[in-house]
PDB file of C-alpha atoms in Angstrom:
ATOM      1  CA  ASP D   9     157.799 -57.133 139.866  1.00  0.00           C
ATOM      2  CA  SER D  10     161.256 -56.973 138.284  1.00  0.00           C
ATOM      3  CA  GLY D  11     162.900 -58.693 141.188  1.00  0.00           C
ATOM      4  CA  VAL D  12     165.045 -55.491 141.719  1.00  0.00           C
ATOM      5  CA  THR D  13     164.404 -53.620 144.876  1.00  0.00           C
ATOM      6  CA  GLN D  14     165.059 -50.253 145.997  1.00  0.00           C
ATOM      7  CA  THR D  15     165.435 -48.291 149.589  1.00  0.00           C
ATOM      8  CA  PRO D  16     163.674 -45.742 150.286  1.00  0.00           C
ATOM      9  CA  LYS D  17     160.871 -45.454 148.164  1.00  0.00           C
ATOM     10  CA  HIS D  18     160.891 -41.583 149.462  1.00  0.00           C
ATOM     11  CA  LEU D  19     163.179 -39.228 151.043  1.00  0.00           C
ATOM     12  CA  ILE D  20     162.641 -35.454 151.612  1.00  0.00           C
ATOM     13  CA  THR D  21     165.895 -34.010 153.019  1.00  0.00           C
ATOM     14  CA  ALA D  22     167.246 -30.662 153.283  1.00  0.00           C
ATOM     15  CA  THR D  23     170.134 -28.458 150.717  1.00  0.00           C
ATOM     16  CA  GLY D  24     173.603 -29.850 151.982  1.00  0.00           C
ATOM     17  CA  GLN D  25     172.724 -32.953 153.580  1.00  0.00           C
ATOM     18  CA  ARG D  26     174.050 -36.265 152.543  1.00  0.00           C
ATOM     19  CA  VAL D  27     172.025 -39.306 151.662  1.00  0.00           C
ATOM     20  CA  THR D  28     172.087 -43.081 150.559  1.00  0.00           C
ATOM     21  CA  LEU D  29     170.211 -44.893 148.144  1.00  0.00           C
ATOM     22  CA  ARG D  30     169.980 -48.733 148.245  1.00  0.00           C
ATOM     23  CA  CYS D  31     169.413 -51.116 145.486  1.00  0.00           C
ATOM     24  CA  SER D  32     169.377 -54.525 145.433  1.00  0.00           C
ATOM     25  CA  PRO D  33     169.478 -56.361 142.004  1.00  0.00           C
ATOM     26  CA  ARG D  34     167.546 -59.403 140.890  1.00  0.00           C
ATOM     27  CA  SER D  35     169.347 -62.602 141.780  1.00  0.00           C
ATOM     28  CA  GLY D  36     172.054 -63.465 139.655  1.00  0.00           C
ATOM     29  CA  ASP D  37     172.548 -60.286 138.438  1.00  0.00           C
ATOM     30  CA  LEU D  38     175.889 -58.672 138.382  1.00  0.00           C
ATOM     31  CA  SER D  39     175.366 -55.518 136.708  1.00  0.00           C
ATOM     32  CA  VAL D  40     173.942 -52.433 138.580  1.00  0.00           C
ATOM     33  CA  TYR D  41     173.144 -49.116 136.787  1.00  0.00           C
ATOM     34  CA  TRP D  42     172.004 -46.132 138.398  1.00  0.00           C
ATOM     35  CA  TYR D  43     169.804 -43.265 136.779  1.00  0.00           C
ATOM     36  CA  GLN D  44     168.493 -39.750 137.443  1.00  0.00           C
ATOM     37  CA  GLN D  45     165.149 -38.785 136.416  1.00  0.00           C
ATOM     38  CA  SER D  46     163.991 -35.391 136.499  1.00  0.00           C
ATOM     39  CA  LEU D  47     161.102 -33.449 135.227  1.00  0.00           C
ATOM     40  CA  ASP D  48     163.863 -31.220 133.121  1.00  0.00           C
ATOM     41  CA  GLN D  49     166.562 -33.644 132.128  1.00  0.00           C
ATOM     42  CA  GLY D  50     164.463 -36.665 131.469  1.00  0.00           C
ATOM     43  CA  LEU D  51     166.084 -39.834 132.076  1.00  0.00           C
ATOM     44  CA  GLN D  52     170.047 -39.939 132.831  1.00  0.00           C
ATOM     45  CA  PHE D  53     172.230 -42.446 132.964  1.00  0.00           C
ATOM     46  CA  LEU D  54     174.567 -42.191 136.124  1.00  0.00           C
ATOM     47  CA  ILE D  55     176.876 -45.070 136.545  1.00  0.00           C
ATOM     48  CA  GLN D  56     177.289 -48.868 136.085  1.00  0.00           C
ATOM     49  CA  TYR D  57     178.888 -51.432 138.551  1.00  0.00           C
ATOM     50  CA  TYR D  58     179.697 -54.846 137.385  1.00  0.00           C
ATOM     51  CA  ASN D  59     180.512 -57.460 139.977  1.00  0.00           C
ATOM     52  CA  GLY D  60     182.184 -54.843 141.982  1.00  0.00           C
ATOM     53  CA  GLU D  61     183.722 -52.553 139.904  1.00  0.00           C
ATOM     54  CA  GLU D  62     182.913 -49.637 137.611  1.00  0.00           C
ATOM     55  CA  ARG D  63     182.243 -50.558 134.810  1.00  0.00           C
ATOM     56  CA  ALA D  64     180.989 -47.016 133.130  1.00  0.00           C
ATOM     57  CA  LYS D  65     180.480 -43.711 133.969  1.00  0.00           C
ATOM     58  CA  GLY D  66     177.896 -41.327 132.345  1.00  0.00           C
ATOM     59  CA  ASN D  67     176.517 -37.548 133.582  1.00  0.00           C
ATOM     60  CA  ILE D  68     177.561 -38.417 137.148  1.00  0.00           C
ATOM     61  CA  LEU D  69     178.203 -35.328 139.562  1.00  0.00           C
ATOM     62  CA  GLU D  70     181.475 -35.192 141.487  1.00  0.00           C
ATOM     63  CA  ARG D  71     179.217 -34.722 144.491  1.00  0.00           C
ATOM     64  CA  PHE D  72     177.119 -38.623 144.021  1.00  0.00           C
ATOM     65  CA  SER D  73     179.353 -42.057 144.478  1.00  0.00           C
ATOM     66  CA  ALA D  74     178.734 -45.108 144.137  1.00  0.00           C
ATOM     67  CA  GLN D  75     179.739 -48.759 145.101  1.00  0.00           C
ATOM     68  CA  GLN D  76     178.633 -52.145 144.608  1.00  0.00           C
ATOM     69  CA  PHE D  77     179.209 -54.678 147.715  1.00  0.00           C
ATOM     70  CA  PRO D  78     180.332 -58.266 147.744  1.00  0.00           C
ATOM     71  CA  ASP D  79     176.758 -59.591 148.037  1.00  0.00           C
ATOM     72  CA  LEU D  80     176.113 -57.470 144.815  1.00  0.00           C
ATOM     73  CA  HIS D  81     174.069 -54.636 146.459  1.00  0.00           C
ATOM     74  CA  SER D  82     174.674 -51.149 145.757  1.00  0.00           C
ATOM     75  CA  GLU D  83     174.810 -47.954 147.072  1.00  0.00           C
ATOM     76  CA  LEU D  84     174.431 -44.523 145.383  1.00  0.00           C
ATOM     77  CA  ASN D  85     176.072 -41.525 148.000  1.00  0.00           C
ATOM     78  CA  LEU D  86     174.398 -38.116 146.935  1.00  0.00           C
ATOM     79  CA  SER D  87     176.314 -35.377 148.989  1.00  0.00           C
ATOM     80  CA  SER D  88     175.827 -31.263 149.690  1.00  0.00           C
ATOM     81  CA  LEU D  89     172.270 -32.003 148.213  1.00  0.00           C
ATOM     82  CA  GLU D  90     171.054 -28.989 146.026  1.00  0.00           C
ATOM     83  CA  LEU D  91     167.076 -28.432 145.589  1.00  0.00           C
ATOM     84  CA  GLY D  92     168.334 -29.027 141.499  1.00  0.00           C
ATOM     85  CA  ASP D  93     168.790 -32.934 142.732  1.00  0.00           C
ATOM     86  CA  SER D  94     165.302 -33.688 143.822  1.00  0.00           C
ATOM     87  CA  ALA D  95     164.430 -36.464 140.989  1.00  0.00           C
ATOM     88  CA  LEU D  96     163.295 -40.115 140.817  1.00  0.00           C
ATOM     89  CA  TYR D  97     166.434 -42.178 140.822  1.00  0.00           C
ATOM     90  CA  PHE D  98     166.131 -45.514 139.353  1.00  0.00           C
ATOM     91  CA  CYS D  99     168.699 -48.457 139.508  1.00  0.00           C
ATOM     92  CA  ALA D 100     168.218 -51.145 137.536  1.00  0.00           C
ATOM     93  CA  SER D 101     170.097 -54.894 137.032  1.00  0.00           C
ATOM     94  CA  SER D 102     171.276 -57.188 134.194  1.00  0.00           C
ATOM     95  CA  VAL D 103     172.777 -60.580 134.538  1.00  0.00           C
ATOM     96  CA  VAL D 104     175.903 -59.765 131.434  1.00  0.00           C
ATOM     97  CA  HIS D 105     178.630 -57.567 131.865  1.00  0.00           C
ATOM     98  CA  GLY D 106     178.077 -55.529 128.854  1.00  0.00           C
ATOM     99  CA  THR D 107     177.798 -51.254 129.421  1.00  0.00           C
ATOM    100  CA  SER D 108     174.662 -49.344 129.761  1.00  0.00           C
ATOM    101  CA  GLY D 109     171.960 -49.887 126.793  1.00  0.00           C
ATOM    102  CA  ASP D 110     174.123 -53.549 126.077  1.00  0.00           C
ATOM    103  CA  ASN D 111     171.658 -55.562 127.306  1.00  0.00           C
ATOM    104  CA  GLU D 112     168.050 -55.512 128.597  1.00  0.00           C
ATOM    105  CA  GLN D 113     167.397 -54.408 132.024  1.00  0.00           C
ATOM    106  CA  PHE D 114     164.917 -54.544 134.635  1.00  0.00           C
ATOM    107  CA  PHE D 115     164.526 -51.865 136.774  1.00  0.00           C
ATOM    108  CA  GLY D 116     163.976 -51.013 140.407  1.00  0.00           C
ATOM    109  CA  PRO D 117     160.526 -48.999 141.747  1.00  0.00           C
ATOM    110  CA  GLY D 118     162.853 -45.585 141.957  1.00  0.00           C
ATOM    111  CA  THR D 119     163.627 -43.312 145.020  1.00  0.00           C
ATOM    112  CA  ARG D 120     161.986 -40.581 145.087  1.00  0.00           C
ATOM    113  CA  LEU D 121     164.300 -37.467 146.151  1.00  0.00           C
ATOM    114  CA  THR D 122     162.940 -34.032 147.428  1.00  0.00           C
ATOM    115  CA  VAL D 123     165.505 -31.759 148.383  1.00  0.00           C
ATOM    116  CA  LEU D 124     163.913 -28.709 150.336  1.00  0.00           C
TER     117      LEU D 124
ATOM    118  CA  LYS K  11     176.336 -36.380 121.825  1.00  0.00           C
ATOM    119  CA  ASN K  12     173.456 -38.519 120.362  1.00  0.00           C
ATOM    120  CA  GLU K  13     169.908 -36.572 120.096  1.00  0.00           C
ATOM    121  CA  VAL K  14     167.194 -38.790 120.536  1.00  0.00           C
ATOM    122  CA  GLU K  15     163.682 -37.136 119.142  1.00  0.00           C
ATOM    123  CA  GLN K  16     160.422 -38.335 120.210  1.00  0.00           C
ATOM    124  CA  SER K  17     156.902 -38.129 118.433  1.00  0.00           C
ATOM    125  CA  PRO K  18     154.409 -37.547 119.467  1.00  0.00           C
ATOM    126  CA  GLN K  19     155.094 -35.981 122.859  1.00  0.00           C
ATOM    127  CA  ASN K  20     151.571 -36.504 124.032  1.00  0.00           C
ATOM    128  CA  LEU K  21     148.598 -38.962 122.247  1.00  0.00           C
ATOM    129  CA  THR K  22     144.996 -39.411 123.355  1.00  0.00           C
ATOM    130  CA  ALA K  23     143.340 -41.901 121.291  1.00  0.00           C
ATOM    131  CA  GLN K  24     140.201 -44.167 121.407  1.00  0.00           C
ATOM    132  CA  GLU K  25     140.608 -47.950 122.808  1.00  0.00           C
ATOM    133  CA  GLY K  26     141.035 -50.625 120.086  1.00  0.00           C
ATOM    134  CA  GLU K  27     142.886 -47.979 117.820  1.00  0.00           C
ATOM    135  CA  PHE K  28     146.546 -48.413 116.160  1.00  0.00           C
ATOM    136  CA  ILE K  29     149.100 -46.336 117.878  1.00  0.00           C
ATOM    137  CA  THR K  30     152.419 -45.192 116.458  1.00  0.00           C
ATOM    138  CA  ILE K  31     155.295 -43.589 118.195  1.00  0.00           C
ATOM    139  CA  ASN K  32     158.220 -42.475 116.749  1.00  0.00           C
ATOM    140  CA  CYS K  33     162.276 -42.226 117.743  1.00  0.00           C
ATOM    141  CA  SER K  34     164.796 -40.693 115.710  1.00  0.00           C
ATOM    142  CA  TYR K  35     168.036 -40.419 116.658  1.00  0.00           C
ATOM    143  CA  SER K  36     171.430 -38.170 115.423  1.00  0.00           C
ATOM    144  CA  VAL K  37     174.296 -40.817 115.489  1.00  0.00           C
ATOM    145  CA  GLY K  38     174.613 -44.467 115.020  1.00  0.00           C
ATOM    146  CA  ILE K  39     173.973 -46.889 117.813  1.00  0.00           C
ATOM    147  CA  SER K  40     174.377 -50.231 118.504  1.00  0.00           C
ATOM    148  CA  ALA K  41     170.814 -50.542 120.255  1.00  0.00           C
ATOM    149  CA  LEU K  42     167.820 -49.055 120.725  1.00  0.00           C
ATOM    150  CA  HIS K  43     165.455 -49.911 123.587  1.00  0.00           C
ATOM    151  CA  TRP K  44     161.892 -48.989 124.266  1.00  0.00           C
ATOM    152  CA  LEU K  45     160.734 -48.687 127.955  1.00  0.00           C
ATOM    153  CA  GLN K  46     157.467 -48.061 129.350  1.00  0.00           C
ATOM    154  CA  GLN K  47     156.926 -46.089 132.745  1.00  0.00           C
ATOM    155  CA  HIS K  48     153.538 -46.324 134.178  1.00  0.00           C
ATOM    156  CA  PRO K  49     151.646 -43.774 135.982  1.00  0.00           C
ATOM    157  CA  GLY K  50     153.342 -44.741 139.732  1.00  0.00           C
ATOM    158  CA  GLY K  51     156.499 -44.391 138.380  1.00  0.00           C
ATOM    159  CA  GLY K  52     157.788 -47.766 137.541  1.00  0.00           C
ATOM    160  CA  ILE K  53     160.279 -48.547 134.487  1.00  0.00           C
ATOM    161  CA  VAL K  54     159.694 -51.900 132.164  1.00  0.00           C
ATOM    162  CA  SER K  55     161.511 -52.779 129.472  1.00  0.00           C
ATOM    163  CA  LEU K  56     159.743 -53.503 126.228  1.00  0.00           C
ATOM    164  CA  PHE K  57     161.909 -54.136 124.029  1.00  0.00           C
ATOM    165  CA  MET K  58     165.912 -54.088 122.919  1.00  0.00           C
ATOM    166  CA  LEU K  59     166.608 -54.345 119.617  1.00  0.00           C
ATOM    167  CA  SER K  60     169.476 -53.846 116.814  1.00  0.00           C
ATOM    168  CA  SER K  61     167.675 -54.415 113.388  1.00  0.00           C
ATOM    169  CA  GLY K  62     164.635 -55.266 112.160  1.00  0.00           C
ATOM    170  CA  LYS K  63     161.166 -56.045 114.016  1.00  0.00           C
ATOM    171  CA  LYS K  64     160.307 -57.582 117.067  1.00  0.00           C
ATOM    172  CA  LYS K  65     157.126 -58.654 118.330  1.00  0.00           C
ATOM    173  CA  HIS K  66     155.807 -59.152 121.860  1.00  0.00           C
ATOM    174  CA  GLY K  67     152.239 -59.498 122.293  1.00  0.00           C
ATOM    175  CA  ARG K  68     150.205 -56.607 120.805  1.00  0.00           C
ATOM    176  CA  LEU K  69     153.607 -54.732 121.106  1.00  0.00           C
ATOM    177  CA  ILE K  70     155.650 -54.339 117.761  1.00  0.00           C
ATOM    178  CA  ALA K  71     158.940 -52.001 117.711  1.00  0.00           C
ATOM    179  CA  THR K  72     160.565 -51.847 114.341  1.00  0.00           C
ATOM    180  CA  ILE K  73     164.215 -49.978 113.675  1.00  0.00           C
ATOM    181  CA  ASN K  74     165.423 -48.974 110.710  1.00  0.00           C
ATOM    182  CA  ILE K  75     169.593 -48.090 111.351  1.00  0.00           C
ATOM    183  CA  GLN K  76     170.101 -46.433 107.817  1.00  0.00           C
ATOM    184  CA  GLU K  77     167.518 -43.761 108.166  1.00  0.00           C
ATOM    185  CA  LYS K  78     168.202 -43.637 112.097  1.00  0.00           C
ATOM    186  CA  HIS K  79     164.682 -44.650 113.483  1.00  0.00           C
ATOM    187  CA  SER K  80     162.739 -46.418 115.339  1.00  0.00           C
ATOM    188  CA  SER K  81     158.766 -46.853 115.753  1.00  0.00           C
ATOM    189  CA  LEU K  82     156.249 -48.682 118.585  1.00  0.00           C
ATOM    190  CA  HIS K  83     153.128 -50.169 117.235  1.00  0.00           C
ATOM    191  CA  ILE K  84     150.680 -50.992 119.577  1.00  0.00           C
ATOM    192  CA  THR K  85     147.676 -52.654 118.368  1.00  0.00           C
ATOM    193  CA  ALA K  86     144.302 -53.121 119.724  1.00  0.00           C
ATOM    194  CA  SER K  87     144.974 -50.417 122.420  1.00  0.00           C
ATOM    195  CA  HIS K  88     143.429 -50.995 125.646  1.00  0.00           C
ATOM    196  CA  PRO K  89     143.361 -48.404 128.348  1.00  0.00           C
ATOM    197  CA  ARG K  90     145.988 -50.303 130.264  1.00  0.00           C
ATOM    198  CA  ASP K  91     148.076 -49.148 127.861  1.00  0.00           C
ATOM    199  CA  SER K  92     148.618 -45.974 128.725  1.00  0.00           C
ATOM    200  CA  ALA K  93     151.847 -45.111 130.020  1.00  0.00           C
ATOM    201  CA  VAL K  94     154.630 -42.717 128.657  1.00  0.00           C
ATOM    202  CA  TYR K  95     156.459 -44.653 126.403  1.00  0.00           C
ATOM    203  CA  ILE K  96     160.658 -44.229 126.303  1.00  0.00           C
ATOM    204  CA  CYS K  97     163.175 -44.344 123.634  1.00  0.00           C
ATOM    205  CA  ALA K  98     166.497 -45.165 124.466  1.00  0.00           C
ATOM    206  CA  VAL K  99     169.861 -45.009 122.188  1.00  0.00           C
ATOM    207  CA  LYS K 100     173.117 -46.994 122.941  1.00  0.00           C
ATOM    208  CA  GLY K 101     175.593 -45.165 121.446  1.00  0.00           C
ATOM    209  CA  ALA K 102     179.707 -44.566 122.023  1.00  0.00           C
ATOM    210  CA  ASP K 103     178.812 -42.129 125.064  1.00  0.00           C
ATOM    211  CA  GLY K 104     176.232 -44.950 126.514  1.00  0.00           C
ATOM    212  CA  LEU K 105     172.895 -44.322 126.517  1.00  0.00           C
ATOM    213  CA  THR K 106     170.845 -41.782 126.035  1.00  0.00           C
ATOM    214  CA  PHE K 107     167.080 -41.493 126.460  1.00  0.00           C
ATOM    215  CA  GLY K 108     164.726 -39.513 124.240  1.00  0.00           C
ATOM    216  CA  LYS K 109     161.763 -37.534 126.423  1.00  0.00           C
ATOM    217  CA  GLY K 110     159.047 -39.935 126.056  1.00  0.00           C
ATOM    218  CA  THR K 111     155.564 -39.885 124.815  1.00  0.00           C
ATOM    219  CA  HIS K 112     152.722 -39.576 127.152  1.00  0.00           C
ATOM    220  CA  LEU K 113     149.731 -42.023 125.868  1.00  0.00           C
ATOM    221  CA  ILE K 114     146.331 -41.875 127.289  1.00  0.00           C
ATOM    222  CA  ILE K 115     144.075 -44.823 125.932  1.00  0.00           C
ATOM    223  CA  GLN K 116     140.294 -43.643 126.547  1.00  0.00           C
ATOM    224  CA  PRO K 117     137.469 -46.279 127.164  1.00  0.00           C
TER     225      PRO K 117
END
């Protein structure tokens, strides 16, 4: 158990809909990272927040957004969903403020999103 | 954009064998990560290295910055090592992942 929690575990929705994925980092970790893992693209870095502020952006679509709240939990919002958005979405956390890849990260169990 | 290539894509071995998984990348990096993804989907960070060699239990990771290459070794492999092993590199444009190596260790 990494100490990072994600909810929900599974999510099934329809095209055009909007969903919110939630992540709670390990106690004391200030950085949260979001990743997407799809069958054709593999793992991709989406976005990082550090102590409430956006720190780095990767291959995140404009239809997607994220935020980190004062209690350090983070939410990833996916809107106007398309079939191709079906994937595993992972959140990870680390204690320090380096950008994605600078520090060891602890991964949550993931949310499996299925868009029908 | 950094290109990350892993080999082999799939590997089946017998329990006890010495395993090597390779990772090559195209552009200079500041750090390289090895991750393990279990059949259930969970991801565990195994190593983060920027030079030399690291060891943790039966796992050893090495990196050669000049050759842009890293290897992950598993000694005395065990069926519980069966997983997907993913290499990820930290470059100027963030973290780039390899496609993974699917390892099966048979008893």
